[in-house]
Tab-separated table of C-alpha atoms in Angstrom:
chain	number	residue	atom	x	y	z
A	1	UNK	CA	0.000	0.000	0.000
A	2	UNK	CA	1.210	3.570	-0.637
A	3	UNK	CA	0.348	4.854	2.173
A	4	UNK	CA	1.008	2.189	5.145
A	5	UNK	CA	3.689	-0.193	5.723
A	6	UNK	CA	0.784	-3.131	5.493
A	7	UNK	CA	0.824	-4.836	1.760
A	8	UNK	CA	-1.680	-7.359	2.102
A	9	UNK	CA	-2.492	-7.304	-1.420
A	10	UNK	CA	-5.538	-9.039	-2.123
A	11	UNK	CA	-7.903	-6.021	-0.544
A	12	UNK	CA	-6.280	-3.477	-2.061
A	13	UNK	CA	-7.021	-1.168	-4.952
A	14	UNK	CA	-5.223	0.324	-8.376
A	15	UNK	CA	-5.081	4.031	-7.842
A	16	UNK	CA	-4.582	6.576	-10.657
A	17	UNK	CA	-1.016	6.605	-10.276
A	18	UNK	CA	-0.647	2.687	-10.911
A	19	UNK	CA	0.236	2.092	-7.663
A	20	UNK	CA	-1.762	-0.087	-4.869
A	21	UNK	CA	-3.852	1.281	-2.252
A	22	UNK	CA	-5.653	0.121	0.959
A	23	UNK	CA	-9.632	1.645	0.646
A	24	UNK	CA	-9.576	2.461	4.204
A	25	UNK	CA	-6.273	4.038	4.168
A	26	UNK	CA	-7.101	6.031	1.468
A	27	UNK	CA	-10.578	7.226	3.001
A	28	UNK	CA	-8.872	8.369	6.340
A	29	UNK	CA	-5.921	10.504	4.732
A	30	UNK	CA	-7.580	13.792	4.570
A	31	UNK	CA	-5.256	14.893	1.407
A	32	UNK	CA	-6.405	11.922	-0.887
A	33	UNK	CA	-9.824	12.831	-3.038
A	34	UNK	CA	-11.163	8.897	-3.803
A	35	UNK	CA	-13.733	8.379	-6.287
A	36	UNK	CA	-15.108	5.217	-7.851
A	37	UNK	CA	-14.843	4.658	-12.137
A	38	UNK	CA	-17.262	3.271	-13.951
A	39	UNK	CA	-15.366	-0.303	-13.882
A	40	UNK	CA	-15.634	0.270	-9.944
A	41	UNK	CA	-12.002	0.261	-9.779
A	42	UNK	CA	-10.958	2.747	-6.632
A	43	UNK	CA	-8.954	5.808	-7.574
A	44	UNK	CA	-6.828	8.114	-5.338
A	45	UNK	CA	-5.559	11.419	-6.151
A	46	UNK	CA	-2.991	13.336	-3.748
A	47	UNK	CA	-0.955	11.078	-2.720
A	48	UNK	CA	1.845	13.547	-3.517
A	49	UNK	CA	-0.214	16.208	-2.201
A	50	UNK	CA	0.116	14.859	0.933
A	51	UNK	CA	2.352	16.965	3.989
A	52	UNK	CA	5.886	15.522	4.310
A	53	UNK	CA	5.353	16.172	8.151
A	54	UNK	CA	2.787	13.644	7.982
A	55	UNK	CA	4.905	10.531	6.426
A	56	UNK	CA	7.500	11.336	8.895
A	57	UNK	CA	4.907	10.309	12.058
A	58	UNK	CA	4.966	7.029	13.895
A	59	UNK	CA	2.021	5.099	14.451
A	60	UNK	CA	0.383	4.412	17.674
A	61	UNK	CA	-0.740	1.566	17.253
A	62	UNK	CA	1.782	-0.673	15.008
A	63	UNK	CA	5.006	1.416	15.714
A	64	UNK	CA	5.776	1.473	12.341
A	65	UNK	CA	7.744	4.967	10.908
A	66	UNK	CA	6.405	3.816	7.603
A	67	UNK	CA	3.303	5.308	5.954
A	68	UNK	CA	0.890	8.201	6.433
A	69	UNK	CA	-0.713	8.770	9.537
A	70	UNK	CA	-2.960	11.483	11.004
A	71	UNK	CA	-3.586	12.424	14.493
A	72	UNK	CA	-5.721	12.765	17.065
A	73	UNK	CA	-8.304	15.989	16.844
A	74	UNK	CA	-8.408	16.102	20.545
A	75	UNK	CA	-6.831	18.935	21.745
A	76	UNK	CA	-3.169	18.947	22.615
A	77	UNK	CA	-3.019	15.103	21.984
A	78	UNK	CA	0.089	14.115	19.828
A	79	UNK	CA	-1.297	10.678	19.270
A	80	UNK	CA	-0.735	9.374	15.671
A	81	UNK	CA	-2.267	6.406	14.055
């Protein structure tokens, strides 16, 4: 996936770039626009749009500095996943 460190392949998607996306991960990074094509094939746009900041943060959850994460909206939480 091209934007987390997880490439279980089977679930994910071709996006416009020719590259392989998770559908989730695509639908929580704010940055990527994701549309569906006639041929329901999933599509994401912005991946290169996407904050540098933001590739540099390590997740939570899987400890992984590999991917894009976003934070926590609660304020004055530094909490990435």
């Amino acid at each position: 996936c091209v934007l987390c460190p997880n490439d279980d392949v089977p679930c994910m998607k071709l996006t416009s770039d020719g590259e392989l996306v998770h559908p989730a991960c695509a639908f929580f990074a704010p940055e990527a626009k994701v549309n569906q094509d006639p041929d329901k094939v999933l599509y994401v746009r912005g991946k290169h749009g996407i904050a540098e900041a933001r590739w540099k943060l390590k997740c939570a959850i899987c400890k992984i500095p590999k991917g894009v994460c976003w934070q926590c909206v609660t304020r004055k939480c530094a909490v990435s996943m």
